[in-house]
Amino acid sequence: MKKYTFTLLLILLALTACGPARQADSGSRVAKAAHVIGFYNLENLFDTYHDEGKNDYEYLPDGANQWTETKYRQKLSNMARVIAAMKEDNGVWHTVLGVSEIENRHVLEDLVSEPAIAEANYQIVHYDGPDRRGVDVGMLYDPSKFTLIDSESIPFTFEGSAIEFEMTPEEQQNFRTRDVLCVHGLIGGEHFAIYVCHLPSRLGGKGQDLRARGGEIIYNHAMEMNRKYPGINCVVMGDMNDNPTDDSMAVYLRGKEDIAEVGPEDFFSPFLSMLKAGYSSLYYRGESNIYDCILVGYNLAHATPGTWQIQPIIKGKYYARIFNKPFMTNQTGQYKGTPFRTFSNGAFVGGYSDHYPTYIVIRK
């Protein structure tokens, strides 16, 4: 009996010793006083109705994707499952969750009503944008933790830029892409400016100058907010269609890899070191990338005591997390190890998204 008790004690001690290491590696539950701020590309969350003036025909019941109410409802359920899984891991709902590739406010209203996440009582910030396909960005927030002050949809323009563009003036005039969403609010009494973006596509191997312009637009607006609200916490998130090493983030958003190097006019770019370490939020043309980035301004990188500050959450050294679970990932076949998406090779496969969600944690 003594031998059995001693053996059991050894097993319990071993489990106790291993537990924190596993949690730190996978993303441990955050403290109740902390806040989760994240981003998720929902991969073409369209309803089944035509929006006037938008090229959404492939996502209609008689369109190329045969996008029926059944498929739409499954897509909503899948997106809600991922958001609920993040809450289960963290122990708290996101305070703020930026989203992209959504057709309109209606799809967000349907999403936040899904049974798996309805208790979060997410509220919505959304503007109809000029993208020709009709895809927008938006933001969900927990009104018990985030107090909305105001918001605006910042248009993508070419005026006032020092960038040399490939497009002719006429092409620039006809160019349409997603606006940048800026949401101004309070978390625990501190001002936040949260930018949600979906920078121009890489299709055709082009658009580097356009994504650089997107970074320039966001940066200039953030500096204006800093002047207007000294001490404001700026957070930039989105599908950048660029890695954090590319000019849009490293040059035009002044994203720094080392938090110690972040100055008052810089941003801390936590996914830069994670990209170098081999992490991935999506695969584009077979290559591993992190396009789903979050950057924070100086005040969150170097907080004064008693104010919000970004926290290391992976292995004690990475300040961000890419959330990927087995159910969100292809387990077999040609695409093994990559995100389990909604469509594959033109066929509906009932997956989640071609992007993994990402997030940061702040606490005092």
Coordinates of C-alpha atoms in Angstrom, one line a residue:
M1 CA 0.0 0.0 0.0
K2 CA 2.9 2.4 0.9
K3 CA 4.6 1.6 -2.4
Y4 CA 1.3 2.4 -4.3
T5 CA 0.9 5.7 -2.4
F6 CA 4.5 6.7 -3.1
T7 CA 4.1 5.9 -6.8
L8 CA 0.9 7.9 -7.0
L9 CA 2.6 10.9 -5.3
L10 CA 5.4 10.8 -7.8
I11 CA 3.0 10.8 -10.7
L12 CA 1.1 13.8 -9.2
L13 CA 4.3 15.7 -8.7
A14 CA 5.4 15.1 -12.3
L15 CA 2.1 16.3 -13.6
T16 CA 2.3 19.5 -11.5
A17 CA 5.8 20.1 -12.8
C18 CA 4.8 19.6 -16.5
G19 CA 1.6 21.6 -16.4
P20 CA 2.8 25.2 -16.5
A21 CA 5.3 24.4 -19.3
R22 CA 2.5 23.0 -21.5
Q23 CA 0.3 26.0 -20.7
A24 CA 3.0 28.5 -21.5
D25 CA 3.7 26.9 -24.8
S26 CA 0.1 26.6 -25.9
G27 CA -1.2 29.9 -24.5
S28 CA -2.3 29.8 -20.9
R29 CA -5.4 31.2 -19.3
V30 CA -5.1 34.9 -18.8
A31 CA -5.7 36.7 -15.6
K32 CA -9.2 38.0 -15.0
A33 CA -7.8 41.5 -14.8
A34 CA -6.2 41.2 -18.2
H35 CA -7.8 41.9 -21.6
V36 CA -7.5 39.9 -24.8
I37 CA -7.3 42.0 -28.0
G38 CA -7.3 40.1 -31.3
F39 CA -7.9 39.8 -35.0
Y40 CA -9.5 37.1 -37.2
N41 CA -9.9 37.0 -41.0
L42 CA -13.2 35.2 -41.4
E43 CA -12.5 34.2 -45.0
N44 CA -15.4 35.5 -47.1
L45 CA -18.3 35.6 -44.6
F46 CA -21.0 36.4 -47.0
D47 CA -24.8 36.1 -46.6
T48 CA -26.9 34.6 -49.4
Y49 CA -28.4 37.9 -50.6
H50 CA -27.1 40.3 -53.3
D51 CA -25.9 43.7 -52.0
E52 CA -26.7 46.4 -54.7
G53 CA -23.5 47.6 -56.4
K54 CA -21.3 44.8 -55.1
N55 CA -19.8 41.9 -57.0
D56 CA -21.0 39.3 -54.6
Y57 CA -22.6 37.0 -57.2
E58 CA -20.4 34.0 -56.5
Y59 CA -21.8 33.9 -52.9
L60 CA -25.5 33.6 -54.0
P61 CA -27.5 30.3 -54.1
D62 CA -27.2 30.2 -57.9
G63 CA -23.6 31.6 -58.0
A64 CA -20.3 29.8 -58.6
N65 CA -20.1 28.7 -54.9
Q66 CA -23.7 27.7 -54.7
W67 CA -23.8 29.6 -51.4
T68 CA -26.9 28.3 -49.7
E69 CA -28.4 29.2 -46.3
T70 CA -27.2 25.8 -45.0
K71 CA -23.6 26.6 -46.0
Y72 CA -23.9 30.1 -44.6
R73 CA -25.2 28.8 -41.2
Q74 CA -22.4 26.2 -41.0
K75 CA -19.9 29.0 -41.7
L76 CA -21.3 31.1 -38.9
S77 CA -21.3 28.2 -36.5
N78 CA -17.6 27.4 -37.4
M79 CA -16.5 31.0 -36.8
A80 CA -18.3 31.1 -33.5
R81 CA -16.7 27.8 -32.5
V82 CA -13.2 29.3 -33.0
I83 CA -14.1 32.4 -30.9
A84 CA -15.6 30.2 -28.2
A85 CA -12.5 28.0 -28.2
M86 CA -10.3 31.1 -27.6
K87 CA -12.4 32.0 -24.7
E88 CA -12.1 28.5 -23.3
D89 CA -8.3 28.7 -23.6
N90 CA -8.0 32.2 -22.1
G91 CA -10.8 32.0 -19.5
V92 CA -12.2 35.3 -20.7
W93 CA -13.9 36.6 -23.9
H94 CA -12.0 39.0 -26.1
T95 CA -12.4 42.6 -25.0
V96 CA -11.9 43.6 -28.7
L97 CA -11.9 41.4 -31.8
G98 CA -11.2 42.9 -35.2
V99 CA -12.5 41.0 -38.2
S100 CA -12.1 41.1 -42.0
E101 CA -13.6 39.6 -45.1
I102 CA -17.1 40.3 -43.9
E103 CA -19.8 41.3 -46.4
N104 CA -21.9 43.7 -44.2
R105 CA -23.2 44.4 -40.7
H106 CA -25.9 41.7 -41.2
V107 CA -23.4 38.9 -41.1
L108 CA -21.8 40.2 -37.9
E109 CA -25.3 40.4 -36.3
D110 CA -25.8 36.8 -37.2
L111 CA -22.4 35.9 -35.9
V112 CA -22.7 37.5 -32.5
S113 CA -26.1 35.8 -32.1
E114 CA -24.6 32.3 -32.5
P115 CA -25.4 30.2 -29.4
A116 CA -21.7 29.4 -28.8
I117 CA -20.8 33.1 -28.3
A118 CA -24.1 34.9 -27.6
E119 CA -23.3 35.2 -23.9
A120 CA -20.4 37.5 -24.7
N121 CA -22.9 40.1 -25.8
Y122 CA -20.6 41.5 -28.4
Q123 CA -21.4 44.8 -29.9
I124 CA -20.5 45.8 -33.5
V125 CA -18.6 48.6 -35.2
H126 CA -18.9 48.5 -39.0
Y127 CA -19.0 50.8 -42.0
D128 CA -19.9 49.8 -45.6
G129 CA -16.8 50.3 -47.6
P130 CA -15.9 50.8 -51.3
D131 CA -14.4 47.4 -52.0
R132 CA -15.8 46.1 -55.3
R133 CA -16.4 42.6 -53.9
G134 CA -18.1 44.1 -50.9
V135 CA -15.8 42.8 -48.3
D136 CA -15.3 45.1 -45.3
V137 CA -13.5 45.1 -41.9
G138 CA -15.3 45.4 -38.6
M139 CA -14.9 45.2 -34.9
L140 CA -16.6 43.3 -32.1
Y141 CA -16.3 44.5 -28.5
D142 CA -17.4 43.5 -25.0
P143 CA -19.4 46.6 -23.8
S144 CA -18.7 45.6 -20.1
K145 CA -15.0 46.1 -20.8
F146 CA -14.7 48.5 -23.7
T147 CA -16.5 51.9 -23.8
L148 CA -17.0 53.2 -27.3
I149 CA -16.4 56.9 -27.7
D150 CA -16.4 57.3 -31.5
S151 CA -15.3 55.6 -34.7
E152 CA -14.5 56.5 -38.3
S153 CA -13.9 54.8 -41.6
I154 CA -10.6 56.1 -43.0
P155 CA -10.6 56.0 -46.8
F156 CA -7.6 54.8 -48.8
T157 CA -6.3 57.8 -50.8
F158 CA -3.1 58.6 -52.7
E159 CA -3.0 62.3 -51.8
G160 CA -0.1 63.6 -49.7
S161 CA 2.0 60.5 -50.0
A162 CA 5.7 60.5 -50.7
I163 CA 5.5 56.9 -52.2
E164 CA 6.1 56.5 -55.9
F165 CA 3.2 54.4 -57.2
E166 CA 3.1 52.1 -60.2
M167 CA -0.5 53.2 -61.0
T168 CA -1.2 56.1 -63.3
P169 CA -3.3 59.0 -61.9
E170 CA -6.3 57.6 -63.8
E171 CA -5.8 54.1 -62.3
Q172 CA -5.4 55.7 -58.9
Q173 CA -8.7 57.5 -59.3
N174 CA -10.5 54.2 -60.2
F175 CA -8.8 52.1 -57.5
R176 CA -11.1 50.7 -54.7
T177 CA -10.1 48.9 -51.6
R178 CA -11.1 48.5 -48.0
D179 CA -11.2 51.5 -45.7
V180 CA -9.3 51.4 -42.4
L181 CA -11.5 51.3 -39.4
C182 CA -10.5 53.4 -36.4
V183 CA -12.3 52.8 -33.1
H184 CA -11.7 55.2 -30.2
G185 CA -12.8 54.0 -26.8
L186 CA -11.8 53.3 -23.2
I187 CA -10.5 50.2 -21.4
G188 CA -10.3 50.7 -17.6
G189 CA -10.4 54.5 -18.1
E190 CA -7.5 54.6 -20.6
H191 CA -8.0 55.9 -24.1
F192 CA -7.4 53.4 -27.0
A193 CA -7.3 53.9 -30.7
I194 CA -7.8 50.6 -32.4
Y195 CA -7.2 50.3 -36.2
V196 CA -8.6 47.4 -38.1
C197 CA -7.4 47.0 -41.7
H198 CA -7.2 44.6 -44.7
L199 CA -4.5 46.0 -46.9
P200 CA -4.5 45.5 -50.7
S201 CA -4.1 42.1 -52.2
R202 CA -0.9 40.4 -53.5
L203 CA -2.7 39.0 -56.6
G204 CA -0.5 39.2 -59.6
G205 CA 2.5 39.8 -57.5
K206 CA 1.7 43.5 -57.2
G207 CA 0.6 46.0 -54.6
Q208 CA 3.7 46.4 -52.4
D209 CA 3.4 50.2 -52.9
L210 CA -0.3 50.1 -52.1
R211 CA 0.2 48.2 -48.9
A212 CA 3.0 50.6 -48.0
R213 CA 0.5 53.4 -48.5
G214 CA -1.9 51.6 -46.2
G215 CA 0.7 51.6 -43.5
E216 CA 1.5 55.2 -44.1
I217 CA -2.2 56.2 -43.8
I218 CA -2.6 54.3 -40.5
Y219 CA 0.7 55.7 -39.1
N220 CA -0.2 59.3 -39.8
H221 CA -3.6 58.9 -38.3
A222 CA -2.2 57.3 -35.2
M223 CA 0.3 60.1 -34.7
E224 CA -2.6 62.6 -35.0
M225 CA -4.4 60.7 -32.2
N226 CA -1.3 60.8 -30.1
R227 CA -1.2 64.5 -30.4
K228 CA -4.9 64.9 -29.7
Y229 CA -5.0 62.5 -26.8
P230 CA -1.5 62.4 -25.2
G231 CA -0.8 58.9 -23.7
I232 CA -3.4 57.2 -25.9
N233 CA -2.8 53.4 -26.5
C234 CA -2.7 52.7 -30.2
V235 CA -3.3 49.2 -31.5
V236 CA -3.0 48.3 -35.2
M237 CA -4.4 45.0 -36.4
G238 CA -5.4 43.3 -39.6
D239 CA -4.7 41.2 -42.6
M240 CA -1.8 43.1 -43.9
N241 CA -1.2 40.9 -46.9
D242 CA 2.4 41.4 -45.9
N243 CA 4.8 39.9 -43.4
P244 CA 6.0 42.1 -40.5
T245 CA 9.4 42.3 -42.2
D246 CA 7.8 44.0 -45.3
D247 CA 7.9 47.8 -45.8
S248 CA 4.2 48.4 -44.9
M249 CA 5.0 47.5 -41.3
A250 CA 8.7 47.6 -40.8
V251 CA 9.2 51.0 -42.6
Y252 CA 5.9 52.9 -42.9
L253 CA 4.5 51.7 -39.5
R254 CA 7.9 51.8 -38.0
G255 CA 7.4 48.3 -36.5
K256 CA 10.3 47.2 -34.2
E257 CA 11.2 43.7 -33.3
D258 CA 12.8 44.5 -29.9
I259 CA 10.4 46.1 -27.4
A260 CA 13.4 47.9 -25.9
E261 CA 14.0 49.7 -29.1
V262 CA 10.5 51.1 -29.4
G263 CA 10.6 54.9 -29.3
P264 CA 7.7 57.4 -28.9
E265 CA 7.1 57.5 -32.6
D266 CA 7.5 53.7 -33.2
F267 CA 5.3 50.6 -33.0
F268 CA 6.2 47.3 -31.3
S269 CA 5.7 44.5 -33.8
P270 CA 5.6 41.2 -31.8
F271 CA 5.0 38.9 -34.7
L272 CA 8.3 39.9 -36.3
S273 CA 10.3 37.7 -34.0
M274 CA 7.6 34.9 -34.2
L275 CA 7.9 34.9 -38.0
K276 CA 11.7 34.5 -37.7
A277 CA 11.1 31.6 -35.3
G278 CA 8.9 29.8 -37.8
Y279 CA 5.4 30.6 -36.7
S280 CA 2.7 31.0 -39.3
S281 CA -0.9 32.4 -39.5
L282 CA -1.5 31.3 -43.1
Y283 CA 0.1 29.7 -46.2
Y284 CA 0.2 31.7 -49.4
R285 CA 1.3 29.8 -52.5
G286 CA 2.7 27.1 -50.3
E287 CA 4.8 29.5 -48.2
S288 CA 4.5 30.1 -44.5
N289 CA 3.6 33.7 -43.5
I290 CA 2.2 35.9 -40.8
Y291 CA -0.1 38.4 -42.5
D292 CA -2.5 38.6 -39.5
C293 CA -0.5 41.1 -37.4
I294 CA -1.0 43.2 -34.4
L295 CA 1.2 46.1 -33.5
V296 CA 1.1 48.4 -30.4
G297 CA 2.3 51.9 -29.9
Y298 CA 4.9 53.2 -27.4
N299 CA 2.5 53.6 -24.5
L300 CA 1.6 49.9 -24.5
A301 CA 5.2 48.8 -25.0
H302 CA 6.6 51.0 -22.3
A303 CA 3.8 51.5 -19.8
T304 CA 4.2 53.5 -16.6
P305 CA 3.3 51.6 -13.4
G306 CA -0.4 51.1 -13.0
T307 CA -1.3 51.5 -16.7
W308 CA -2.0 48.9 -19.5
Q309 CA 1.0 47.1 -21.0
I310 CA 1.4 44.3 -23.5
Q311 CA 2.3 41.0 -21.9
P312 CA 4.5 38.0 -23.0
I313 CA 2.2 35.1 -23.4
I314 CA 4.1 32.4 -25.3
K315 CA 7.1 30.7 -23.7
G316 CA 7.6 33.8 -21.6
K317 CA 9.2 35.7 -24.5
Y318 CA 6.6 36.1 -27.4
Y319 CA 4.1 39.0 -26.9
A320 CA 1.4 37.5 -29.2
R321 CA -0.3 34.3 -30.1
I322 CA -1.4 32.6 -33.2
F323 CA -4.4 30.5 -32.2
N324 CA -4.5 27.1 -34.0
K325 CA -6.2 24.0 -32.8
P326 CA -6.4 20.6 -34.5
F327 CA -10.0 21.1 -35.6
M328 CA -9.0 24.3 -37.4
T329 CA -6.1 22.5 -39.3
N330 CA -6.0 20.0 -42.1
Q331 CA -4.8 16.7 -40.6
T332 CA -4.2 14.7 -43.7
G333 CA -3.7 15.1 -47.5
Q334 CA -1.9 17.6 -49.6
Y335 CA -2.6 20.5 -47.3
K336 CA -1.8 18.8 -44.0
G337 CA -0.7 21.2 -41.3
T338 CA -2.3 24.3 -43.0
P339 CA -5.6 26.1 -42.0
F340 CA -8.7 24.1 -42.7
R341 CA -10.6 26.5 -45.0
T342 CA -14.2 26.9 -46.2
F343 CA -13.4 26.0 -49.8
S344 CA -10.6 24.0 -51.3
N345 CA -9.9 23.8 -55.1
G346 CA -13.3 25.3 -55.7
A347 CA -15.3 22.8 -53.6
F348 CA -17.0 23.5 -50.3
V349 CA -15.3 21.5 -47.6
G350 CA -16.9 23.0 -44.6
G351 CA -13.8 24.3 -42.9
Y352 CA -13.1 27.5 -40.9
S353 CA -10.8 30.0 -42.5
D354 CA -7.6 30.1 -44.5
H355 CA -6.2 32.3 -41.7
Y356 CA -5.6 31.5 -38.0
P357 CA -6.7 34.2 -35.6
T358 CA -4.1 36.2 -33.6
Y359 CA -4.2 38.1 -30.4
I360 CA -2.3 40.0 -27.7
V361 CA -2.9 40.3 -23.9
I362 CA -2.7 43.5 -21.9
R363 CA -2.7 44.0 -18.2
K364 CA -1.6 46.5 -15.5

